[in-house]
Every structure is written in C-alpha cells, then in structure tokens.
PDB file of N, CA and C in Angstrom:
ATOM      1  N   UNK A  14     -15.941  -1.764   2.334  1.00 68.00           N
ATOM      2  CA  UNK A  14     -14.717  -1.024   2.555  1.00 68.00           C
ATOM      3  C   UNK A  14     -13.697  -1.829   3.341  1.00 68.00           C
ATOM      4  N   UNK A  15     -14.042  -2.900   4.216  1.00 69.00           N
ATOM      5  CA  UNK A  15     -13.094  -3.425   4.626  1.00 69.00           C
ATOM      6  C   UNK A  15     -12.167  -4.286   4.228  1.00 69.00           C
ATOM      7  N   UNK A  16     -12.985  -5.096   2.946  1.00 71.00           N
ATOM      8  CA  UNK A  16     -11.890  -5.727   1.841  1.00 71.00           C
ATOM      9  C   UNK A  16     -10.783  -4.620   1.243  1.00 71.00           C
ATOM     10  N   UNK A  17     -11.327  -3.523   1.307  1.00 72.00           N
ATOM     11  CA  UNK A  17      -9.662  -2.170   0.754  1.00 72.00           C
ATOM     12  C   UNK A  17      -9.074  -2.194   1.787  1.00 72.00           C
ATOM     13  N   UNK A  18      -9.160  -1.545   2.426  1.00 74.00           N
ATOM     14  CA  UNK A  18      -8.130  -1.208   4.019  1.00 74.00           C
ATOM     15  C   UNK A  18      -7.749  -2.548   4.835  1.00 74.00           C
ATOM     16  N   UNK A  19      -8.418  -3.740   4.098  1.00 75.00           N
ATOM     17  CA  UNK A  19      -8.045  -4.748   5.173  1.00 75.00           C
ATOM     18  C   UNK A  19      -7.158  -5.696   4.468  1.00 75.00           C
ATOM     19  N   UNK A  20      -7.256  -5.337   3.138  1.00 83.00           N
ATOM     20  CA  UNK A  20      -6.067  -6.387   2.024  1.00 83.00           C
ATOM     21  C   UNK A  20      -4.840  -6.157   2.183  1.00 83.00           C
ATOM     22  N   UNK A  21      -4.073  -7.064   1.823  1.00 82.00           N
ATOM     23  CA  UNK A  21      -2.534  -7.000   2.457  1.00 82.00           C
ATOM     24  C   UNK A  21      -1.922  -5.801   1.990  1.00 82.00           C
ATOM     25  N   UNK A  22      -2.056  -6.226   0.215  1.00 93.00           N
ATOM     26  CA  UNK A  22      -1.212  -4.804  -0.151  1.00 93.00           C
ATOM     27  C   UNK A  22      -1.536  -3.294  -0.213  1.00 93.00           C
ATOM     28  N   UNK A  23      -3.371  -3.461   0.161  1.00 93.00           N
ATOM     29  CA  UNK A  23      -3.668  -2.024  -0.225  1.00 93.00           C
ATOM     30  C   UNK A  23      -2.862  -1.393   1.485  1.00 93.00           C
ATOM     31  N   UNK A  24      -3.119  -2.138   2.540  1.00 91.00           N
ATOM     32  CA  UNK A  24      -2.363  -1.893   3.416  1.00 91.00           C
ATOM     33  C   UNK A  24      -0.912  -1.474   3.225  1.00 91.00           C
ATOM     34  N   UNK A  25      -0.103  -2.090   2.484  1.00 93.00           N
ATOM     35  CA  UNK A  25       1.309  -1.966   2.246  1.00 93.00           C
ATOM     36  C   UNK A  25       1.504  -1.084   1.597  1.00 93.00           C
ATOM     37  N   UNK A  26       0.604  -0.824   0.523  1.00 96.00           N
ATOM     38  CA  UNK A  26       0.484   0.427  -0.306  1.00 96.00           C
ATOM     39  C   UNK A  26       0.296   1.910   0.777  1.00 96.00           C
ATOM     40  N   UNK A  27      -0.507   1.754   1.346  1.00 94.00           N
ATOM     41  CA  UNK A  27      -1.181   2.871   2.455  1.00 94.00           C
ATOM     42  C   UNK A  27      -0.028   3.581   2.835  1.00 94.00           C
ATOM     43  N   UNK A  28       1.121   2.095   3.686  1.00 93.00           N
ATOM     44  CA  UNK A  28       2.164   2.632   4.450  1.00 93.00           C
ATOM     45  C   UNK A  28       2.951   3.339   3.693  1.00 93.00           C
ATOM     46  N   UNK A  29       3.135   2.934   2.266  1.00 95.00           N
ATOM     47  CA  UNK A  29       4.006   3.332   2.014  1.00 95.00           C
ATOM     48  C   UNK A  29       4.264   4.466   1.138  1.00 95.00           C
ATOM     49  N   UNK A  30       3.013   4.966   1.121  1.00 97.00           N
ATOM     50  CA  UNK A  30       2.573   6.509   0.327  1.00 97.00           C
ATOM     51  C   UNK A  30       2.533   7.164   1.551  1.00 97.00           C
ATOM     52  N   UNK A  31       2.325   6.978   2.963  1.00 94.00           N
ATOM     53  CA  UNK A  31       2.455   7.385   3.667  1.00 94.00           C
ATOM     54  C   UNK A  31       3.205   9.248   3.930  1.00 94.00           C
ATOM     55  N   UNK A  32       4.775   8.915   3.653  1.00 92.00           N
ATOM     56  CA  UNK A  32       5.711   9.533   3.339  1.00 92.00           C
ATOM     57  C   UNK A  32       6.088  10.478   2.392  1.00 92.00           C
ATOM     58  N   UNK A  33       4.687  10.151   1.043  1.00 95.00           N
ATOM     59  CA  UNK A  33       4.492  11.183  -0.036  1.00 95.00           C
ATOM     60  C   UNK A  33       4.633  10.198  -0.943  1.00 95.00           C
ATOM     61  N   UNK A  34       4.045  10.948  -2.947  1.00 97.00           N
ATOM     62  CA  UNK A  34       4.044  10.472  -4.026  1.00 97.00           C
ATOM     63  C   UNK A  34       5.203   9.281  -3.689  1.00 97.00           C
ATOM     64  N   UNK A  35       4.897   8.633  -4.273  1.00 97.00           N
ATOM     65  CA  UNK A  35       6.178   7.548  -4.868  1.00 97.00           C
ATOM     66  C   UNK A  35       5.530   6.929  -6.569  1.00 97.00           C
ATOM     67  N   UNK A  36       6.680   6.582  -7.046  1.00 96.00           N
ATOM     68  CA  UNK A  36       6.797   6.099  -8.256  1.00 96.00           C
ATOM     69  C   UNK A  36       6.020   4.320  -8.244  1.00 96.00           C
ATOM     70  N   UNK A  37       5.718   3.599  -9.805  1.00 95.00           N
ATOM     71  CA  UNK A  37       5.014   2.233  -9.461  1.00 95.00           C
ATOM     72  C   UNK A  37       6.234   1.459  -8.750  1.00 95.00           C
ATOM     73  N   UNK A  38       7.427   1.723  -9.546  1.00 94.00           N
ATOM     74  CA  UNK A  38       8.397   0.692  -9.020  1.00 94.00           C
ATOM     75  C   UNK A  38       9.030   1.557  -7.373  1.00 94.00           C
ATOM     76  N   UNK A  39       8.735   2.117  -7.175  1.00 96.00           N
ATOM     77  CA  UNK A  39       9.417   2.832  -6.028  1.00 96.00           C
ATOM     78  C   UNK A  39       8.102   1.652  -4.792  1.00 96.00           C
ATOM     79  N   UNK A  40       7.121   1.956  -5.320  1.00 97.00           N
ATOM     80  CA  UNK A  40       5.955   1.159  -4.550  1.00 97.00           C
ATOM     81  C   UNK A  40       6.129  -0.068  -4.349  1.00 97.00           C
ATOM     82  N   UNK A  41       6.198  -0.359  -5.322  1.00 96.00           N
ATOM     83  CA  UNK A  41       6.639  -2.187  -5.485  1.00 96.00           C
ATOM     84  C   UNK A  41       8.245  -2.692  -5.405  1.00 96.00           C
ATOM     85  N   UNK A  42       9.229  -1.886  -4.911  1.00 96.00           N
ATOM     86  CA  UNK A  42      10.376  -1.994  -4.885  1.00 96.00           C
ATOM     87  C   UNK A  42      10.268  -1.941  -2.592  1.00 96.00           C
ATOM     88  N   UNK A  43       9.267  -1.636  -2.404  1.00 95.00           N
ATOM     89  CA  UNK A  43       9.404  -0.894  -0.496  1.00 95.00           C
ATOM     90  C   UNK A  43       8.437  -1.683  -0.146  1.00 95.00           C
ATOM     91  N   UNK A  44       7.414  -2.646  -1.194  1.00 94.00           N
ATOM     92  CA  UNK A  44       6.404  -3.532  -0.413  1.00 94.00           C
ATOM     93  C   UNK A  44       7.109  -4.669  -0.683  1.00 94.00           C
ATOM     94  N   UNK A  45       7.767  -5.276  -1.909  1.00 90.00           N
ATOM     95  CA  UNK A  45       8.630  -6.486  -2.049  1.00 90.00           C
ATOM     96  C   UNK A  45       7.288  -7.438  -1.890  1.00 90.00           C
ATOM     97  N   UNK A  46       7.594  -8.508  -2.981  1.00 92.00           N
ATOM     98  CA  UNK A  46       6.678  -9.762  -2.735  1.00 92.00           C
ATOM     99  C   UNK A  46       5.478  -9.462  -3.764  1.00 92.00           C
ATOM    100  N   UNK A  47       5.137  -8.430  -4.294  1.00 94.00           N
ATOM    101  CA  UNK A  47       3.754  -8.462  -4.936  1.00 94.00           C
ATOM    102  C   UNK A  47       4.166  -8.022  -6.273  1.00 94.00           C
ATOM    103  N   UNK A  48       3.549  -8.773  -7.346  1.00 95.00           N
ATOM    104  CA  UNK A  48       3.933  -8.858  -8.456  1.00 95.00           C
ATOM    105  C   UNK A  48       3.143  -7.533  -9.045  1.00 95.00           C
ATOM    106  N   UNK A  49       3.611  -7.326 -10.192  1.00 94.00           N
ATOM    107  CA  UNK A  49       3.307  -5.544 -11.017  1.00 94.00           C
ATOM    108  C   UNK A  49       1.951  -5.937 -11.260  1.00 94.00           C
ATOM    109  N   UNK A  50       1.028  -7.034 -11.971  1.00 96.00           N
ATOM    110  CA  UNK A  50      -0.362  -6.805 -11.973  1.00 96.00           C
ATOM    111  C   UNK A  50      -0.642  -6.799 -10.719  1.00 96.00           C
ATOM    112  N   UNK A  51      -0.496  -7.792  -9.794  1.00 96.00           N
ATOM    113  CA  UNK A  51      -1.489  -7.308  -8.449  1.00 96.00           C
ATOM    114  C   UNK A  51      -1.266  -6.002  -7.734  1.00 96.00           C
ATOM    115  N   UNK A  52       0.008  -5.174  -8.053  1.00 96.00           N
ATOM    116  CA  UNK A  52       0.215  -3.950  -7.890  1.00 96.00           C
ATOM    117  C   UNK A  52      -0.644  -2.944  -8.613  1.00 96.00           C
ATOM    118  N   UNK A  53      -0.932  -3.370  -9.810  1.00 95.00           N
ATOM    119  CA  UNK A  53      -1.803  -2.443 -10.609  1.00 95.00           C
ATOM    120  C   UNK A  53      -3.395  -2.810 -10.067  1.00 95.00           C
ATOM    121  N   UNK A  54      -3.529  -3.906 -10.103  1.00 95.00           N
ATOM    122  CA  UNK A  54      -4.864  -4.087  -9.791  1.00 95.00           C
ATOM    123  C   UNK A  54      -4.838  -2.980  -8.262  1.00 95.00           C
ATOM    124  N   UNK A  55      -4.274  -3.194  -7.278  1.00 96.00           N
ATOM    125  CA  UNK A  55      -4.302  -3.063  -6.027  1.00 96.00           C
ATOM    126  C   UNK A  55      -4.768  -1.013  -6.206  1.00 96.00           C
ATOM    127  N   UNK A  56      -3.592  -0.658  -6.884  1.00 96.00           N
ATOM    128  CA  UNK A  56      -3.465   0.630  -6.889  1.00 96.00           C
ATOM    129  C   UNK A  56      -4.842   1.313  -8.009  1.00 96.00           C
ATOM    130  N   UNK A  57      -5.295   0.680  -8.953  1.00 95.00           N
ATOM    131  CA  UNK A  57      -6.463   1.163  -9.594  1.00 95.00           C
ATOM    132  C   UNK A  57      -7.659   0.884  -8.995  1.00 95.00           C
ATOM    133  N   UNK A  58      -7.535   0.186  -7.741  1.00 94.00           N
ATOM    134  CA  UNK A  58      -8.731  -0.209  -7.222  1.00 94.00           C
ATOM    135  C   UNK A  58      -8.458   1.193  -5.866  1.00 94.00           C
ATOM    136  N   UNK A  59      -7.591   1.433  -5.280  1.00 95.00           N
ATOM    137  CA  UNK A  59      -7.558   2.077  -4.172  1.00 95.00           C
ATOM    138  C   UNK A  59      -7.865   3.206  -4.891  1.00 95.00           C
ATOM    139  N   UNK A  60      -7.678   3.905  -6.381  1.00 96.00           N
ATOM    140  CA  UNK A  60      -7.921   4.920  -6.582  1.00 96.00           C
ATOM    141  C   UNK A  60      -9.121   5.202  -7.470  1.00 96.00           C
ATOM    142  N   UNK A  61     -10.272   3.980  -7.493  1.00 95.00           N
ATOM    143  CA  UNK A  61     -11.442   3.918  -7.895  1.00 95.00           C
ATOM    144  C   UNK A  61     -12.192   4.783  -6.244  1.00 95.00           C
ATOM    145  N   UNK A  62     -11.708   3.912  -5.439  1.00 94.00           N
ATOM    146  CA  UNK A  62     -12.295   3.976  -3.961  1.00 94.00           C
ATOM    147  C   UNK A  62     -11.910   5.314  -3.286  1.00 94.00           C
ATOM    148  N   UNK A  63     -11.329   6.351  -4.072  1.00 95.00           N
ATOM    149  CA  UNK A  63     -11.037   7.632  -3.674  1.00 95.00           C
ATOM    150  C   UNK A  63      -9.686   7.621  -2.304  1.00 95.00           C
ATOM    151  N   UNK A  64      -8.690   6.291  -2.223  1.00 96.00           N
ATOM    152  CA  UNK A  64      -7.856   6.673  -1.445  1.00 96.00           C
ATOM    153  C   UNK A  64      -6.558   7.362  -2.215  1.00 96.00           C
ATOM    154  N   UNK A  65      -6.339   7.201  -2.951  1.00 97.00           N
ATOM    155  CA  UNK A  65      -5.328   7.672  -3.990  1.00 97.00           C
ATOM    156  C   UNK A  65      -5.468   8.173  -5.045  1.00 97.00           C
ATOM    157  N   UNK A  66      -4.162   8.934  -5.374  1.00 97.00           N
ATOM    158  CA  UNK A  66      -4.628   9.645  -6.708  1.00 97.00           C
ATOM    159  C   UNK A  66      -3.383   9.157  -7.698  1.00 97.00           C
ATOM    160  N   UNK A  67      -3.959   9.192  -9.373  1.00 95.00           N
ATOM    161  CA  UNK A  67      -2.528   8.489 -10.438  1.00 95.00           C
ATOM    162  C   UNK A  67      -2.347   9.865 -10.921  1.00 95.00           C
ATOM    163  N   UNK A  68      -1.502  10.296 -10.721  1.00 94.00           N
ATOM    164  CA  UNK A  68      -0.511  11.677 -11.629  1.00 94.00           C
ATOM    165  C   UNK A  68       0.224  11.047 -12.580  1.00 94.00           C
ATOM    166  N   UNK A  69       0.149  11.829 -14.079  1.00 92.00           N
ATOM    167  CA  UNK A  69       0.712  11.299 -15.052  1.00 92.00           C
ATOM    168  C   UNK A  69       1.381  12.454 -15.911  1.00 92.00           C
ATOM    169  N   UNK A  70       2.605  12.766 -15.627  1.00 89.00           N
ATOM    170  CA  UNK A  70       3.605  13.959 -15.900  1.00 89.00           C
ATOM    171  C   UNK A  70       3.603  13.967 -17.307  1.00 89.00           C
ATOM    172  N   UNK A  71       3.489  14.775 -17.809  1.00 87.00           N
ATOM    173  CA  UNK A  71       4.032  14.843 -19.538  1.00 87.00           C
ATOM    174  C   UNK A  71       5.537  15.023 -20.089  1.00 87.00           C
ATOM    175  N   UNK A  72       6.252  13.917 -19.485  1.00 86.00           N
ATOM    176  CA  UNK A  72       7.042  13.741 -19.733  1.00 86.00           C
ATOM    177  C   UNK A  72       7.552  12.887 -20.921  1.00 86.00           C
ATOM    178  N   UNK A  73       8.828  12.663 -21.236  1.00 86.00           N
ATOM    179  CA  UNK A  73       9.199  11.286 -22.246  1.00 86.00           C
ATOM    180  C   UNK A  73      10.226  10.759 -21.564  1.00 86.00           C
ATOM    181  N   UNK A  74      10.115   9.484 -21.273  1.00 85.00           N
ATOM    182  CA  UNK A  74       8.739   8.954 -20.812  1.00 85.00           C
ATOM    183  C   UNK A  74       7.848   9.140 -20.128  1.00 85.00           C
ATOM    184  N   UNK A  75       6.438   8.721 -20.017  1.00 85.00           N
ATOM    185  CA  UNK A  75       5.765   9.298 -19.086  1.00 85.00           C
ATOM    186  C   UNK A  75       6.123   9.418 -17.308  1.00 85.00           C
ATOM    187  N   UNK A  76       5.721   9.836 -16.517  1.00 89.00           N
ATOM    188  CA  UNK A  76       6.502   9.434 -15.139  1.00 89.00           C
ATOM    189  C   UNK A  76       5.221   9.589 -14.577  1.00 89.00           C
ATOM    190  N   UNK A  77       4.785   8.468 -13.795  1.00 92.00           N
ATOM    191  CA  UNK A  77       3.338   8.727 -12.835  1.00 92.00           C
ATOM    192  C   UNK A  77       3.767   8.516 -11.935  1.00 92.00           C
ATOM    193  N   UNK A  78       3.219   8.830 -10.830  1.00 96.00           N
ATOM    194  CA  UNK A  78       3.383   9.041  -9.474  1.00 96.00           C
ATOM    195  C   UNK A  78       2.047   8.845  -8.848  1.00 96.00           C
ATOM    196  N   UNK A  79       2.044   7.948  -7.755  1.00 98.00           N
ATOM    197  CA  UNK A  79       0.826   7.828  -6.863  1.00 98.00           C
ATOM    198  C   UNK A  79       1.267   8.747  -5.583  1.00 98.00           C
ATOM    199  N   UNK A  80      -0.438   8.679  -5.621  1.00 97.00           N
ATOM    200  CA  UNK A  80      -0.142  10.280  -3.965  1.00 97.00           C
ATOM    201  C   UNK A  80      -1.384   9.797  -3.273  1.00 97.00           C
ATOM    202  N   UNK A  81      -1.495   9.733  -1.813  1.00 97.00           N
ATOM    203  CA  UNK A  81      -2.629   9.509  -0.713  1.00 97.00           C
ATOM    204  C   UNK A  81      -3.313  10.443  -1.086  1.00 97.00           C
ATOM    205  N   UNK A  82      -4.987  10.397  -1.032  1.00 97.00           N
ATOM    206  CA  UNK A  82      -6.091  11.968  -1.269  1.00 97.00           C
ATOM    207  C   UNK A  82      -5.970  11.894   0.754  1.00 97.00           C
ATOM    208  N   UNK A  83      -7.014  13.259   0.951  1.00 97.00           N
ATOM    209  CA  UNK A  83      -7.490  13.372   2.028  1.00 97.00           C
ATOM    210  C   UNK A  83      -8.150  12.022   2.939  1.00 97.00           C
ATOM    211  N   UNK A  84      -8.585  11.583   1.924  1.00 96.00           N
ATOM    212  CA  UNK A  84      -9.290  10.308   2.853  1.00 96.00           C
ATOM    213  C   UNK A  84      -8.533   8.986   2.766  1.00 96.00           C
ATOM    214  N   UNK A  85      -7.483   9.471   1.493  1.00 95.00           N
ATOM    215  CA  UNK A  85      -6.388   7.807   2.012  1.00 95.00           C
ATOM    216  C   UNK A  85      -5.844   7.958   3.429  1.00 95.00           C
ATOM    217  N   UNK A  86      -5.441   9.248   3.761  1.00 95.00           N
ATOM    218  CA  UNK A  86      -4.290   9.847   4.990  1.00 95.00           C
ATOM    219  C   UNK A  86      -5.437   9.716   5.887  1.00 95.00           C
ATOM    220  N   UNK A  87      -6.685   9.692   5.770  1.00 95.00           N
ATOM    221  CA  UNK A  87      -7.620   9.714   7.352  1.00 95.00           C
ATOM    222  C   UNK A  87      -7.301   7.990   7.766  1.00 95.00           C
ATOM    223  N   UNK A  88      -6.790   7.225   7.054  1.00 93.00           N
ATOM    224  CA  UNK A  88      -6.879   6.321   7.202  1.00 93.00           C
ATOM    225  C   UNK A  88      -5.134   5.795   7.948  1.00 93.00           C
ATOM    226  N   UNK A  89      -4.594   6.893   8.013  1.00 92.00           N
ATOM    227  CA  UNK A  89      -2.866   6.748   8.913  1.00 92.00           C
ATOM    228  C   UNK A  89      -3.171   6.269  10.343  1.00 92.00           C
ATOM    229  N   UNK A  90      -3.955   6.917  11.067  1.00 94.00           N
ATOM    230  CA  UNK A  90      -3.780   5.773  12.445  1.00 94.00           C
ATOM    231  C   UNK A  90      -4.374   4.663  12.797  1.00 94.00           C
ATOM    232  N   UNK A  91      -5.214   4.474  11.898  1.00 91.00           N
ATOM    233  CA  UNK A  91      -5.723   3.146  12.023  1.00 91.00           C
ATOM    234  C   UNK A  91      -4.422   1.988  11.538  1.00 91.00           C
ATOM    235  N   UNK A  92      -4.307   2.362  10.160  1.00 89.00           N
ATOM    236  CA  UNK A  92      -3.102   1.456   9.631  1.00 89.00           C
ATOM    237  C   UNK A  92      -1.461   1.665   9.928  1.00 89.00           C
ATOM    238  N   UNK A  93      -1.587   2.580  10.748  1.00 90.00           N
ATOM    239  CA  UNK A  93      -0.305   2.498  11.694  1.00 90.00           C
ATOM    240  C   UNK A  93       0.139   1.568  13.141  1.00 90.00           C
ATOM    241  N   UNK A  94      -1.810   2.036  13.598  1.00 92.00           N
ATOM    242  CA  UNK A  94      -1.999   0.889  14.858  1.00 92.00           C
ATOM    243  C   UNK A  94      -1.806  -0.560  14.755  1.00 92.00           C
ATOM    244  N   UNK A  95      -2.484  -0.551  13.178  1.00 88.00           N
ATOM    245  CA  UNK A  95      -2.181  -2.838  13.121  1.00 88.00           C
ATOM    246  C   UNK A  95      -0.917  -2.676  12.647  1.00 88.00           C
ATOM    247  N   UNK A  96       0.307  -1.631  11.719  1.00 87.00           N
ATOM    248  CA  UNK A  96       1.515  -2.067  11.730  1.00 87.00           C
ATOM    249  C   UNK A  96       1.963  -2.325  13.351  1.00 87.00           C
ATOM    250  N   UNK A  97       2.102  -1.387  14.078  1.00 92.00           N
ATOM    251  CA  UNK A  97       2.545  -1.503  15.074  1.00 92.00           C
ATOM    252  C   UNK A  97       1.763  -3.087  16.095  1.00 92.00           C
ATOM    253  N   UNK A  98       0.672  -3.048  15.778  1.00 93.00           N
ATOM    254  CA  UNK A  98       0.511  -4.064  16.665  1.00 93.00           C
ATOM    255  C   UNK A  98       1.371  -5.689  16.063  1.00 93.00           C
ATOM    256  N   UNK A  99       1.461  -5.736  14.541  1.00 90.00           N
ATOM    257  CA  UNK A  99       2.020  -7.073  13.925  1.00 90.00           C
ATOM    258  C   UNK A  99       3.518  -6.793  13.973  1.00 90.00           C
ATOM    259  N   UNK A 100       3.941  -5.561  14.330  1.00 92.00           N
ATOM    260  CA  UNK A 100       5.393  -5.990  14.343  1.00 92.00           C
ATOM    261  C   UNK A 100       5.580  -6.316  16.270  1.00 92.00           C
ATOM    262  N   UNK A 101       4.768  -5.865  16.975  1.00 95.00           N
ATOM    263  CA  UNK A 101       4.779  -6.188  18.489  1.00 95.00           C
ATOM    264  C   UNK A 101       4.579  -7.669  18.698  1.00 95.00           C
ATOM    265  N   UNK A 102       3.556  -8.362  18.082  1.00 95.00           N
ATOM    266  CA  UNK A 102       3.147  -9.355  17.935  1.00 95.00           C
ATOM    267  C   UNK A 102       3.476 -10.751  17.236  1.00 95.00           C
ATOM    268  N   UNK A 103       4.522 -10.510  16.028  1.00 94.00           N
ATOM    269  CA  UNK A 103       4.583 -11.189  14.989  1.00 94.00           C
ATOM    270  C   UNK A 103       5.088 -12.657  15.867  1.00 94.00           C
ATOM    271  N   UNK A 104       6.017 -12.609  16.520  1.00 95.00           N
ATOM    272  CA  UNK A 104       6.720 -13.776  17.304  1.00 95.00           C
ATOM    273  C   UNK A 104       5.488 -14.795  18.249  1.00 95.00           C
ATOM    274  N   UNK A 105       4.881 -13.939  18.461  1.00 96.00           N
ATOM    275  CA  UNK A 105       3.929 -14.753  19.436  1.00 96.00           C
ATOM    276  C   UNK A 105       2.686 -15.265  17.979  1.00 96.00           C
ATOM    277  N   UNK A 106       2.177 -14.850  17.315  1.00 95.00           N
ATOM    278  CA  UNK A 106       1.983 -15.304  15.918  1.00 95.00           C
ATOM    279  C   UNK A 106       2.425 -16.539  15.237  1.00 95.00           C
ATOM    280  N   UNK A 107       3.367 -16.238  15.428  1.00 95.00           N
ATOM    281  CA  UNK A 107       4.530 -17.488  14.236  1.00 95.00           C
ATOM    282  C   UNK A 107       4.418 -18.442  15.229  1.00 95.00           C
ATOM    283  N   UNK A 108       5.055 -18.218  16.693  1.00 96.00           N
ATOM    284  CA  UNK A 108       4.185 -19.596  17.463  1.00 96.00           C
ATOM    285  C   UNK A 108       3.170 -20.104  17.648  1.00 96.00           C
ATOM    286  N   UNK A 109       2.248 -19.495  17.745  1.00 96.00           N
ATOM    287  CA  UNK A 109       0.674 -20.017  17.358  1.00 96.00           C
ATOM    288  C   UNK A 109       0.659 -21.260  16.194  1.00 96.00           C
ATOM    289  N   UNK A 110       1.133 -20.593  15.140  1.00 94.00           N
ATOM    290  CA  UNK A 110       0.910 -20.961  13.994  1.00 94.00           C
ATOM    291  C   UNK A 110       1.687 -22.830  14.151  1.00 94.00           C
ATOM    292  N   UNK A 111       2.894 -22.427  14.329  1.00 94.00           N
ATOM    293  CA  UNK A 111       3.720 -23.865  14.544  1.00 94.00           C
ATOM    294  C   UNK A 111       3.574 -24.604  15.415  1.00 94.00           C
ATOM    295  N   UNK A 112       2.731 -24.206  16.358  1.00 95.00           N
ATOM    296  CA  UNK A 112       2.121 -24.993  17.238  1.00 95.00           C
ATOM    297  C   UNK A 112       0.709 -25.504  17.119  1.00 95.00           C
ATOM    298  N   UNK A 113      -0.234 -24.886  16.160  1.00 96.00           N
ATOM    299  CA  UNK A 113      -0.753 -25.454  15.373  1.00 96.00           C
ATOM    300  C   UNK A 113      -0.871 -26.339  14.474  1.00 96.00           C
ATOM    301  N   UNK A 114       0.380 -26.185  13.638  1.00 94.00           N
ATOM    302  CA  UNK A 114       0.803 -27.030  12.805  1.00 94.00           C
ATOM    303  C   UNK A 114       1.167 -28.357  12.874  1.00 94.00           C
ATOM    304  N   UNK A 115       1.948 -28.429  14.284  1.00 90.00           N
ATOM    305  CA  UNK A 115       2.654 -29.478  14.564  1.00 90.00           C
ATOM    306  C   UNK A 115       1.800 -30.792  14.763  1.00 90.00           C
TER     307      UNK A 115
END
C-alpha cells in the first residue's frame, strides 16, 4: 500500500479529488506535468485499490467523473500533512539538493 499513497501522482490525484468528483482532464489539467496514460494508469490503479470510484454518465458523449470512496478520504490527513510539510520545506530541500550537487 505504500507504493499507492506514496506515488507522486496517486498523491496529486488524492489532493485533488479532495474537493469532490472532477472530470479526467479537470484532474490532469490541476496536477499539470503527468501525461493522460500515466493518468490513466494512476487512476485505474487507485480504483482497483478501492480509493476511488469511475462514474460513467450516459451521456453523448460519455462524461466520467472520478470521486474519493470512504477509504480514499480516510486517507485526507495524512496526505494533507506531507502537502503541508513539502510546501513548508521545499526551499530548505532545493538547497540540500544543490549543495549536493555542486
């Protein structure tokens, strides 16, 4: 379980269903950077693993919508705590790193 909750985007995904259903491109339009298969992979895997659910409207065209289950949302303060800790942190990070580098 910690390869799901600990991967970048299922993380990014997490946050950002957070707030309710969103659309694929609404998802991948608010995480930026991750291409539509690793979005699909990401999102059919989180909803193999029971954090999410795929709604598929009978519409024309179809319109799906991803939504957090009960046990994606048990998972909000944990993945709120490491947002908050990497945006507290990120600067002292990036120096590490370049000071590593150098």
């Amino acid at each position: 379980m910690l390869d799901r909750i600990g991967d970048k985007w299922s993380a990014l995904v997490m946050l950002t269903l957070l707030n309710g259903p969103r659309r694929f491109t609404e998802i991948r339009d608010r995480i930026g950077g991750v291409t539509p298969k690793v979005l699909t992979q990401t999102l059919r895997a989180m909803a193999r693993d029971g954090l999410l659910t795929r709604r598929v409207h009978a519409e024309v065209p179809p319109r799906v919508e991803y939504e957090l289950t009960p046990l994606g949302r048990s998972l909000e303060a944990p993945i709120r705590a490491i947002a908050v800790w990497a945006e507290e942190n990120v600067d002292e990070v990036m120096a590490a790193r370049a000071a590593a580098d150098a």
